[in-house]
Amino acid sequence: MTDANRTTQIFEASTLYGAATLAAALDAGQFGPRGAARRVLLVSNNATIPETAAELSEMAGWRGIAARFDTVIDWNETISPHHPSDWGPADRDAPVWERMLRRFWGLGDGRVELIVESVHAKPAAALATIFADADVHVYADGLMSYGPTRDRLPADTAIRVQRLLHLDLVPGLRPLLLAEHDVPSEVVPDDAFRAVLDEISAESRDGAGAGDDEEVPAQVAVILGQYLAALEILTPREEEALHERMLRGAAAAGFRAVVFKPHPTAPAHYSKVLEKAAADLGVRLTVLDTPMLAETVFERYRPGLVVGCFSTAMFTASAYYGVPIARVGTGPLLERITPYQNSNRVPLTIVDALVPDLERAKAGEVVTARADAARSVGPLVRTVGYCMQGKLNPGLRPEAEAWLDAHLNEETWRYFKRARLTALALPGGFASGLARQLPGSGTALRIARRVRKATLRDGKDGKAKR
């Protein structure tokens, strides 16, 4: 029986990777000793159609993660029939929801702490509204933590955010997420996270469908699917072609065995296209249809290469398993993702800047991410971050101007849009030098836009129409 005045820590998670990050933080003592507070794991299935996506409880390694918590609660069931990504209480209804959830979840009158992902988005934003007095801790389980906050946080939420916990995927690179609120960042220790990954892999081997008797090729490449069509970045046909390019690149690098790890929500016909390409190339293809972490695949197959587009799992392969990684298709995606503020832009930029292009590298030349990654990519990430969310991060402007003045060239243009640089009166924009000298940002932007329109008409008609 729980003490009515006992502190309750509510950990919200929507992915097994995120839950593993929380488990590592707990093991490292970053939320105090076991027993000091009641620990509730609140599971949310944020898939577009939750009923068609694998539940966390169905994934290999779930039992060990869940055992670290006193209670596991299903958020989808709690708010049914609403969708977790859409629903949030009206402000006037928040106190009613808090009283109901405290009674329904047995929280009593004690203090509540929230540990959430993506605090600016639902369901985390909904929880922060309901538990209006709770301290908030944010954890980030991927490359997006290095990008700026997507939306401005309500002031009453921002003042409650205590810290950002994140994995050190790009050693030494500091996250921009929540930096506008001076939220301190805290690294989840590498050894704790790797230990959790090993635990998940061991449970996967012991569980049904783990494939213990499967013959594992001596030298294998792993292809990571992301299902970019779901993000409307690529069409399904274009994503099929991207996977095929990854397969052909791995074959060209000398790999005769390839494992395809599809995204959990990817359609089955994606693997059919790869199967035909593999047959044509004489490559042995294994398609994994058991829901499991990509990291479990790395442990099981011990690959000689991991290929992806801009998946976070590429960096866990490099940082935690020492596996060489390579990218395919990042260039066109930098052009296509919209708007410029799209949160995927920073992960895409990091991968493009640090990871070798498989289709340009010669066989045997794919390597791990650069050892000086933070120093080499940090200024670029902060410049891109300012261009994405300049109003939230005005302090980054001097560094962004200096970097663009010194480094903007044919090679680096792919990370920027001229219209964006123009709107911000930055180097590389139309009449940026003039715009930066004019008094008043409104005047500067109006003149810059007129110059841009005139330039575009000149290019189209041969002369500017007045």
Coordinates of N, CA, C and O in Angstrom, one line a residue, residues 261-416:
K261 N 16.9 -4.3 -41.2 CA 16.1 -4.1 -39.9 C 15.1 -3.0 -40.3 O 15.4 -1.8 -40.3
P262 N 13.8 -3.4 -40.7 CA 12.8 -2.4 -41.1 C 12.3 -1.6 -39.9 O 12.4 -2.1 -38.7
H263 N 11.8 -0.5 -40.2 CA 11.1 0.3 -39.1 C 9.8 -0.5 -38.7 O 9.2 -1.1 -39.6
P264 N 9.5 -0.5 -37.4 CA 8.4 -1.3 -37.0 C 7.0 -1.0 -37.7 O 6.2 -1.9 -37.8
T265 N 6.9 0.2 -38.3 CA 5.6 0.5 -39.0 C 5.8 0.5 -40.5 O 4.9 0.9 -41.2
A266 N 6.9 0.0 -41.0 CA 7.1 -0.1 -42.4 C 6.2 -1.2 -43.0 O 6.0 -2.2 -42.4
P267 N 5.7 -0.9 -44.3 CA 4.9 -1.9 -44.9 C 5.7 -3.2 -45.4 O 6.9 -3.0 -45.6
A268 N 5.1 -4.3 -45.4 CA 5.8 -5.6 -45.7 C 6.4 -5.6 -47.1 O 7.5 -6.2 -47.3
H269 N 5.8 -4.9 -48.1 CA 6.4 -4.9 -49.4 C 7.7 -4.3 -49.6 O 8.4 -4.5 -50.6
Y270 N 8.1 -3.5 -48.6 CA 9.5 -2.9 -48.6 C 10.5 -4.0 -48.8 O 11.5 -3.9 -49.5
S271 N 10.4 -5.1 -48.0 CA 11.4 -6.1 -48.0 C 11.3 -6.9 -49.3 O 12.3 -7.5 -49.7
K272 N 10.2 -7.0 -50.0 CA 10.1 -7.7 -51.3 C 11.0 -7.1 -52.3 O 11.6 -7.8 -53.1
V273 N 11.0 -5.7 -52.3 CA 11.9 -5.0 -53.3 C 13.4 -5.4 -53.0 O 14.2 -5.6 -53.9
L274 N 13.7 -5.4 -51.7 CA 15.1 -5.7 -51.4 C 15.5 -7.2 -51.7 O 16.6 -7.5 -52.1
E275 N 14.5 -8.1 -51.5 CA 14.7 -9.5 -51.8 C 15.1 -9.7 -53.3 O 16.0 -10.5 -53.6
K276 N 14.4 -9.0 -54.2 CA 14.7 -9.1 -55.6 C 16.1 -8.5 -55.9 O 16.9 -9.2 -56.6
A277 N 16.4 -7.4 -55.3 CA 17.7 -6.8 -55.6 C 18.8 -7.7 -55.0 O 19.9 -7.8 -55.7
A278 N 18.6 -8.3 -53.9 CA 19.6 -9.2 -53.3 C 19.9 -10.4 -54.2 O 21.0 -10.8 -54.4
A279 N 18.8 -10.9 -54.7 CA 18.9 -12.1 -55.6 C 19.7 -11.7 -56.9 O 20.6 -12.5 -57.3
D280 N 19.5 -10.5 -57.4 CA 20.2 -10.1 -58.6 C 21.7 -9.9 -58.3 O 22.5 -10.1 -59.2
L281 N 22.0 -9.5 -57.1 CA 23.4 -9.2 -56.7 C 24.1 -10.4 -56.1 O 25.3 -10.4 -55.9
G282 N 23.4 -11.5 -55.9 CA 24.0 -12.7 -55.3 C 24.3 -12.5 -53.8 O 25.3 -13.0 -53.3
V283 N 23.5 -11.7 -53.1 CA 23.7 -11.3 -51.7 C 22.7 -12.1 -50.9 O 21.5 -12.1 -51.2
R284 N 23.1 -12.7 -49.8 CA 22.2 -13.3 -48.9 C 21.5 -12.3 -48.0 O 22.2 -11.5 -47.3
L285 N 20.2 -12.2 -48.1 CA 19.4 -11.2 -47.4 C 18.6 -11.8 -46.3 O 17.9 -12.8 -46.5
T286 N 18.7 -11.2 -45.1 CA 17.9 -11.6 -43.9 C 17.0 -10.4 -43.5 O 17.5 -9.3 -43.3
V287 N 15.7 -10.6 -43.6 CA 14.8 -9.5 -43.2 C 14.2 -9.8 -41.8 O 13.7 -10.9 -41.6
L288 N 14.4 -8.9 -40.8 CA 14.0 -9.2 -39.5 C 12.6 -8.7 -39.3 O 12.3 -7.5 -39.4
D289 N 11.7 -9.6 -39.0 CA 10.3 -9.2 -38.7 C 9.9 -9.3 -37.3 O 8.7 -9.0 -36.9
T290 N 10.8 -9.7 -36.4 CA 10.6 -9.7 -35.0 C 10.8 -8.3 -34.4 O 11.9 -7.7 -34.6
P291 N 9.9 -7.7 -33.7 CA 10.1 -6.4 -33.1 C 11.2 -6.4 -32.1 O 11.1 -7.0 -31.1
M292 N 12.3 -5.7 -32.4 CA 13.4 -5.6 -31.5 C 14.2 -4.3 -31.8 O 14.1 -3.7 -32.8
L293 N 15.0 -3.9 -30.8 CA 15.9 -2.8 -31.0 C 17.0 -3.1 -32.0 O 17.4 -4.2 -32.1
A294 N 17.3 -2.0 -32.7 CA 18.5 -2.2 -33.7 C 19.7 -2.6 -32.9 O 20.5 -3.3 -33.5
E295 N 19.9 -2.1 -31.7 CA 21.0 -2.5 -30.9 C 21.1 -4.0 -30.6 O 22.2 -4.5 -30.5
T296 N 19.9 -4.6 -30.5 CA 19.9 -6.0 -30.3 C 20.4 -6.7 -31.5 O 21.1 -7.8 -31.5
V297 N 20.1 -6.1 -32.7 CA 20.6 -6.7 -34.0 C 22.1 -6.6 -34.0 O 22.9 -7.5 -34.5
F298 N 22.7 -5.4 -33.5 CA 24.2 -5.3 -33.6 C 24.8 -6.3 -32.7 O 25.9 -6.9 -33.0
E299 N 24.2 -6.6 -31.5 CA 24.8 -7.5 -30.6 C 24.7 -9.0 -31.2 O 25.7 -9.8 -31.0
R300 N 23.7 -9.2 -31.8 CA 23.4 -10.6 -32.3 C 24.3 -10.9 -33.6 O 24.8 -12.0 -33.7
Y301 N 24.4 -10.0 -34.5 CA 25.1 -10.2 -35.8 C 26.5 -9.8 -35.8 O 27.2 -10.1 -36.7
R302 N 26.9 -8.9 -34.9 CA 28.3 -8.4 -34.9 C 28.6 -7.9 -36.3 O 29.6 -8.4 -36.9
P303 N 27.9 -6.9 -36.8 CA 28.1 -6.5 -38.2 C 29.5 -5.8 -38.5 O 30.1 -5.3 -37.5
G304 N 29.9 -5.9 -39.7 CA 31.1 -5.2 -40.1 C 30.8 -3.8 -40.6 O 31.7 -3.0 -40.9
L305 N 29.5 -3.5 -40.8 CA 29.0 -2.2 -41.3 C 27.6 -2.0 -41.0 O 26.8 -3.0 -41.1
V306 N 27.2 -0.8 -40.6 CA 25.8 -0.4 -40.4 C 25.5 0.7 -41.4 O 26.3 1.7 -41.4
V307 N 24.5 0.6 -42.2 CA 24.1 1.6 -43.2 C 22.8 2.2 -42.9 O 21.8 1.4 -42.6
G308 N 22.6 3.5 -43.0 CA 21.3 4.1 -42.8 C 21.3 5.4 -43.5 O 22.2 5.8 -44.2
C309 N 20.2 6.1 -43.3 CA 20.1 7.5 -43.8 C 20.5 8.5 -42.7 O 21.6 9.0 -42.7
F310 N 19.6 8.7 -41.7 CA 20.0 9.5 -40.6 C 19.5 9.0 -39.3 O 19.1 9.7 -38.3
S311 N 19.4 7.7 -39.2 CA 18.9 7.0 -38.0 C 19.9 7.2 -36.8 O 21.1 7.1 -36.9
T312 N 19.3 7.5 -35.6 CA 20.1 7.6 -34.4 C 20.9 6.3 -34.1 O 22.0 6.3 -33.6
A313 N 20.3 5.1 -34.5 CA 20.9 3.8 -34.3 C 22.3 3.7 -35.0 O 23.1 2.9 -34.6
M314 N 22.5 4.5 -36.0 CA 23.8 4.5 -36.6 C 24.9 5.0 -35.6 O 26.0 4.4 -35.6
F315 N 24.5 6.0 -34.8 CA 25.5 6.5 -33.9 C 25.6 5.6 -32.6 O 26.7 5.6 -32.0
T316 N 24.6 4.9 -32.3 CA 24.8 3.9 -31.2 C 25.6 2.8 -31.7 O 26.4 2.3 -30.9
A317 N 25.5 2.4 -32.9 CA 26.4 1.4 -33.5 C 27.9 1.8 -33.4 O 28.8 1.0 -33.0
S318 N 28.1 3.1 -33.7 CA 29.5 3.6 -33.7 C 30.0 3.8 -32.2 O 31.1 3.4 -31.8
A319 N 29.1 4.5 -31.4 CA 29.6 4.9 -30.1 C 29.6 3.8 -29.1 O 30.5 3.7 -28.2
Y320 N 28.7 2.8 -29.2 CA 28.6 1.8 -28.1 C 29.0 0.4 -28.6 O 29.3 -0.5 -27.8
Y321 N 29.2 0.2 -29.9 CA 29.6 -1.1 -30.4 C 30.8 -1.0 -31.3 O 31.3 -2.1 -31.7
G322 N 31.3 0.2 -31.6 CA 32.5 0.3 -32.4 C 32.4 -0.2 -33.8 O 33.4 -0.6 -34.4
V323 N 31.2 -0.2 -34.4 CA 30.9 -0.7 -35.7 C 31.1 0.5 -36.7 O 30.6 1.6 -36.5
P324 N 31.7 0.2 -37.9 CA 31.8 1.2 -38.9 C 30.4 1.6 -39.4 O 29.5 0.7 -39.5
I325 N 30.2 2.8 -39.8 CA 28.9 3.2 -40.3 C 29.0 4.0 -41.6 O 30.1 4.6 -41.9
A326 N 28.0 4.0 -42.4 CA 28.0 4.8 -43.6 C 26.6 5.2 -43.9 O 25.6 4.6 -43.4
R327 N 26.5 6.3 -44.6 CA 25.2 6.9 -45.0 C 24.9 6.8 -46.4 O 25.8 6.7 -47.3
V328 N 23.6 6.9 -46.8 CA 23.1 6.9 -48.1 C 21.9 7.9 -48.2 O 21.0 7.8 -47.4
G329 N 21.9 8.8 -49.1 CA 20.8 9.6 -49.5 C 20.5 10.9 -48.6 O 19.4 11.5 -48.7
T330 N 21.5 11.3 -47.9 CA 21.2 12.5 -47.0 C 21.2 13.8 -47.8 O 20.4 14.7 -47.5
G331 N 22.0 13.9 -48.9 CA 22.0 15.1 -49.7 C 20.6 15.5 -50.2 O 20.2 16.7 -49.9
P332 N 19.9 14.7 -50.9 CA 18.6 15.1 -51.4 C 17.6 15.4 -50.3 O 16.8 16.3 -50.4
L333 N 17.7 14.7 -49.2 CA 16.8 14.9 -48.1 C 17.0 16.3 -47.5 O 16.1 17.0 -47.0
L334 N 18.3 16.8 -47.4 CA 18.5 18.1 -46.9 C 17.8 19.2 -47.8 O 17.4 20.2 -47.3
E335 N 17.6 18.9 -49.0 CA 16.9 19.8 -49.9 C 15.4 19.7 -49.7 O 14.6 20.7 -49.7
R336 N 14.9 18.5 -49.3 CA 13.5 18.2 -49.4 C 12.7 18.4 -48.1 O 11.5 18.7 -48.1
I337 N 13.4 18.3 -46.9 CA 12.6 18.4 -45.7 C 12.1 19.8 -45.5 O 12.9 20.8 -45.7
T338 N 10.9 19.9 -45.2 CA 10.2 21.2 -45.0 C 9.4 21.2 -43.7 O 8.9 20.1 -43.3
P339 N 9.2 22.3 -43.1 CA 9.8 23.6 -43.3 C 11.3 23.5 -42.9 O 11.8 22.5 -42.4
Y340 N 12.0 24.6 -43.0 CA 13.4 24.6 -42.6 C 13.5 24.2 -41.1 O 14.5 23.6 -40.7
Q341 N 12.5 24.6 -40.3 CA 12.5 24.3 -38.9 C 12.3 22.9 -38.5 O 12.2 22.5 -37.4
N342 N 12.1 22.0 -39.5 CA 11.8 20.6 -39.3 C 12.8 20.0 -38.3 O 14.0 20.1 -38.5
S343 N 12.3 19.3 -37.3 CA 13.2 18.8 -36.2 C 14.2 17.8 -36.7 O 15.3 17.5 -36.1
N344 N 13.9 17.2 -37.9 CA 14.8 16.2 -38.4 C 16.1 16.8 -39.1 O 17.0 16.1 -39.4
R345 N 16.1 18.1 -39.2 CA 17.2 18.8 -40.0 C 18.5 18.6 -39.2 O 19.5 18.4 -39.9
V346 N 18.5 18.8 -37.9 CA 19.8 18.6 -37.2 C 20.3 17.2 -37.2 O 21.5 17.0 -37.5
P347 N 19.5 16.2 -36.9 CA 20.1 14.8 -37.1 C 20.6 14.5 -38.5 O 21.6 13.9 -38.7
L348 N 19.9 15.0 -39.5 CA 20.3 14.8 -40.9 C 21.6 15.6 -41.2 O 22.5 15.0 -41.8
T349 N 21.7 16.8 -40.6 CA 23.0 17.5 -40.8 C 24.1 16.9 -40.1 O 25.2 16.8 -40.7
I350 N 23.9 16.4 -38.9 CA 25.0 15.7 -38.2 C 25.5 14.5 -39.0 O 26.7 14.3 -39.1
V351 N 24.6 13.6 -39.4 CA 25.0 12.4 -40.2 C 25.7 12.8 -41.5 O 26.7 12.2 -41.8
D352 N 25.1 13.8 -42.2 CA 25.7 14.1 -43.5 C 27.1 14.7 -43.3 O 28.0 14.4 -44.1
A353 N 27.3 15.4 -42.2 CA 28.6 16.1 -42.0 C 29.7 15.1 -41.4 O 30.9 15.3 -41.7
L354 N 29.3 14.1 -40.7 CA 30.2 13.2 -40.0 C 30.4 11.8 -40.6 O 31.5 11.2 -40.4
V355 N 29.4 11.3 -41.2 CA 29.4 9.9 -41.6 C 29.8 9.8 -43.1 O 29.3 10.5 -43.9
P356 N 30.6 8.8 -43.4 CA 31.0 8.7 -44.8 C 29.9 8.3 -45.7 O 29.0 7.6 -45.3
D357 N 29.9 8.8 -46.9 CA 28.9 8.5 -47.9 C 29.3 7.1 -48.6 O 30.3 7.0 -49.2
L358 N 28.4 6.1 -48.4 CA 28.7 4.8 -48.8 C 28.9 4.7 -50.3 O 29.8 4.0 -50.8
E359 N 28.2 5.5 -51.1 CA 28.3 5.5 -52.5 C 29.5 6.2 -53.1 O 29.8 6.0 -54.3
R360 N 30.2 7.0 -52.3 CA 31.4 7.6 -52.7 C 32.6 7.0 -52.2 O 33.7 7.2 -52.8
A361 N 32.5 6.2 -51.1 CA 33.7 5.5 -50.5 C 34.0 4.3 -51.3 O 33.2 3.7 -52.0
K362 N 35.3 4.0 -51.3 CA 35.8 2.8 -51.9 C 35.6 1.6 -50.9 O 35.5 1.9 -49.7
A363 N 35.6 0.4 -51.4 CA 35.5 -0.7 -50.6 C 36.5 -0.7 -49.5 O 37.7 -0.5 -49.7
G364 N 36.0 -0.9 -48.2 CA 36.9 -1.0 -47.1 C 37.2 0.4 -46.5 O 38.0 0.4 -45.5
E365 N 36.7 1.5 -47.0 CA 37.0 2.8 -46.5 C 36.0 3.4 -45.6 O 36.1 4.5 -45.2
V366 N 34.9 2.7 -45.4 CA 33.9 3.2 -44.4 C 34.5 3.1 -43.0 O 35.1 2.1 -42.6
V367 N 34.3 4.2 -42.3 CA 34.9 4.3 -40.9 C 33.9 4.7 -39.9 O 32.8 5.1 -40.2
T368 N 34.3 4.7 -38.6 CA 33.5 5.2 -37.6 C 33.4 6.7 -37.6 O 34.2 7.3 -38.3
A369 N 32.4 7.2 -36.9 CA 32.2 8.7 -36.9 C 33.5 9.3 -36.3 O 34.2 8.7 -35.5
R370 N 33.8 10.5 -36.8 CA 35.1 11.1 -36.4 C 35.3 11.3 -35.0 O 34.4 11.7 -34.2
A371 N 36.5 11.1 -34.5 CA 36.8 11.3 -33.1 C 36.7 12.7 -32.6 O 36.4 13.0 -31.5
D372 N 36.9 13.7 -33.5 CA 36.8 15.1 -33.2 C 35.5 15.7 -33.6 O 35.3 16.8 -34.0
A373 N 34.4 14.8 -33.5 CA 33.1 15.1 -34.0 C 32.6 16.4 -33.4 O 32.1 17.3 -34.2
A374 N 32.6 16.6 -32.1 CA 32.0 17.8 -31.5 C 32.7 19.1 -32.0 O 32.0 20.1 -32.3
R375 N 34.0 19.0 -32.1 CA 34.7 20.2 -32.5 C 34.5 20.5 -34.0 O 34.3 21.7 -34.4
S376 N 34.4 19.5 -34.8 CA 34.2 19.7 -36.2 C 32.8 20.1 -36.6 O 32.6 20.9 -37.5
V377 N 31.8 19.5 -35.9 CA 30.4 19.7 -36.3 C 29.7 20.7 -35.4 O 28.6 21.2 -35.8
G378 N 30.2 21.0 -34.2 CA 29.5 21.8 -33.3 C 29.1 23.2 -33.8 O 28.0 23.6 -33.8
P379 N 30.1 23.9 -34.4 CA 29.7 25.3 -35.0 C 28.7 25.2 -36.1 O 27.8 26.1 -36.2
L380 N 28.8 24.2 -36.9 CA 27.7 24.0 -38.0 C 26.4 23.7 -37.4 O 25.4 24.3 -37.8
V381 N 26.3 22.9 -36.4 CA 25.0 22.5 -35.7 C 24.4 23.8 -35.1 O 23.2 24.0 -35.2
R382 N 25.2 24.6 -34.4 CA 24.7 25.8 -33.8 C 24.3 26.8 -34.8 O 23.3 27.5 -34.6
T383 N 24.9 26.9 -36.0 CA 24.5 27.8 -37.0 C 23.2 27.3 -37.6 O 22.3 28.2 -37.8
V384 N 23.1 26.1 -37.9 CA 21.8 25.5 -38.4 C 20.7 25.7 -37.4 O 19.6 26.1 -37.7
G385 N 21.0 25.5 -36.1 CA 20.1 25.6 -35.1 C 19.6 27.1 -35.0 O 18.4 27.3 -34.8
Y386 N 20.5 28.0 -35.1 CA 20.0 29.4 -35.1 C 19.1 29.7 -36.3 O 18.1 30.4 -36.2
C387 N 19.5 29.2 -37.5 CA 18.6 29.4 -38.7 C 17.3 28.8 -38.5 O 16.3 29.3 -39.0
M388 N 17.2 27.7 -37.8 CA 15.9 27.0 -37.5 C 15.1 27.8 -36.5 O 13.9 28.0 -36.7
Q389 N 15.6 28.2 -35.4 CA 14.9 28.9 -34.3 C 15.6 30.1 -33.8 O 16.0 30.1 -32.6
G390 N 15.8 31.1 -34.7 CA 16.6 32.3 -34.3 C 15.9 33.0 -33.1 O 16.6 33.6 -32.3
K391 N 14.6 33.1 -33.1 CA 13.9 33.9 -32.0 C 14.1 33.2 -30.7 O 14.2 34.0 -29.7
L392 N 14.2 31.9 -30.6 CA 14.4 31.2 -29.4 C 15.9 31.3 -28.9 O 16.2 31.1 -27.7
N393 N 16.8 31.5 -29.9 CA 18.2 31.4 -29.6 C 19.0 32.6 -30.1 O 19.9 32.5 -30.9
P394 N 18.6 33.8 -29.7 CA 19.3 35.0 -30.3 C 20.8 35.1 -30.0 O 21.5 35.7 -30.7
G395 N 21.2 34.5 -28.9 CA 22.6 34.5 -28.5 C 23.5 33.8 -29.5 O 24.7 33.9 -29.4
L396 N 22.9 32.9 -30.3 CA 23.7 32.2 -31.3 C 24.0 33.0 -32.6 O 24.8 32.6 -33.4
R397 N 23.4 34.2 -32.7 CA 23.5 34.9 -33.9 C 25.0 35.3 -34.3 O 25.4 35.1 -35.4
P398 N 25.8 35.9 -33.3 CA 27.1 36.2 -33.7 C 27.9 35.1 -34.2 O 28.7 35.2 -35.2
E399 N 27.8 33.9 -33.6 CA 28.6 32.7 -34.1 C 28.1 32.3 -35.4 O 28.9 31.9 -36.3
A400 N 26.7 32.3 -35.7 CA 26.2 32.0 -37.0 C 26.7 32.9 -38.0 O 27.1 32.4 -39.1
E401 N 26.7 34.2 -37.8 CA 27.2 35.1 -38.8 C 28.7 34.9 -39.1 O 29.1 34.9 -40.3
A402 N 29.5 34.6 -38.1 CA 30.9 34.4 -38.3 C 31.1 33.1 -39.1 O 32.0 33.0 -40.0
W403 N 30.4 32.1 -38.7 CA 30.6 30.8 -39.4 C 30.2 30.9 -40.9 O 30.9 30.4 -41.8
L404 N 29.0 31.5 -41.2 CA 28.6 31.7 -42.5 C 29.6 32.5 -43.3 O 29.9 32.2 -44.5
D405 N 30.1 33.6 -42.7 CA 31.1 34.4 -43.4 C 32.3 33.6 -43.8 O 32.9 33.8 -44.9
A406 N 32.7 32.7 -42.9 CA 34.0 32.0 -43.1 C 33.8 30.7 -43.9 O 34.8 30.2 -44.6
H407 N 32.7 30.0 -43.8 CA 32.6 28.6 -44.3 C 31.5 28.4 -45.4 O 31.4 27.3 -45.9
L408 N 30.6 29.4 -45.7 CA 29.6 29.1 -46.6 C 30.2 29.0 -48.0 O 30.7 30.0 -48.5
N409 N 30.1 27.9 -48.6 CA 30.6 27.6 -50.0 C 29.8 26.6 -50.7 O 28.8 26.1 -50.2
E410 N 30.3 26.1 -51.8 CA 29.6 25.1 -52.6 C 29.3 23.8 -51.8 O 28.3 23.2 -51.9
E411 N 30.3 23.5 -50.9 CA 30.2 22.2 -50.2 C 29.2 22.4 -49.0 O 28.5 21.4 -48.7
T412 N 29.1 23.5 -48.4 CA 28.3 23.7 -47.2 C 26.9 24.3 -47.5 O 26.0 24.3 -46.6
W413 N 26.6 24.7 -48.7 CA 25.4 25.3 -49.1 C 24.2 24.4 -48.8 O 23.1 24.8 -48.6
R414 N 24.4 23.1 -48.9 CA 23.3 22.1 -48.8 C 22.7 22.2 -47.4 O 21.5 21.7 -47.2
Y415 N 23.3 22.7 -46.4 CA 22.7 22.8 -45.1 C 21.8 24.0 -44.9 O 21.2 24.2 -43.8
F416 N 21.7 24.9 -45.9 CA 21.0 26.1 -45.7 C 20.1 26.4 -46.9 O 20.2 25.8 -47.9

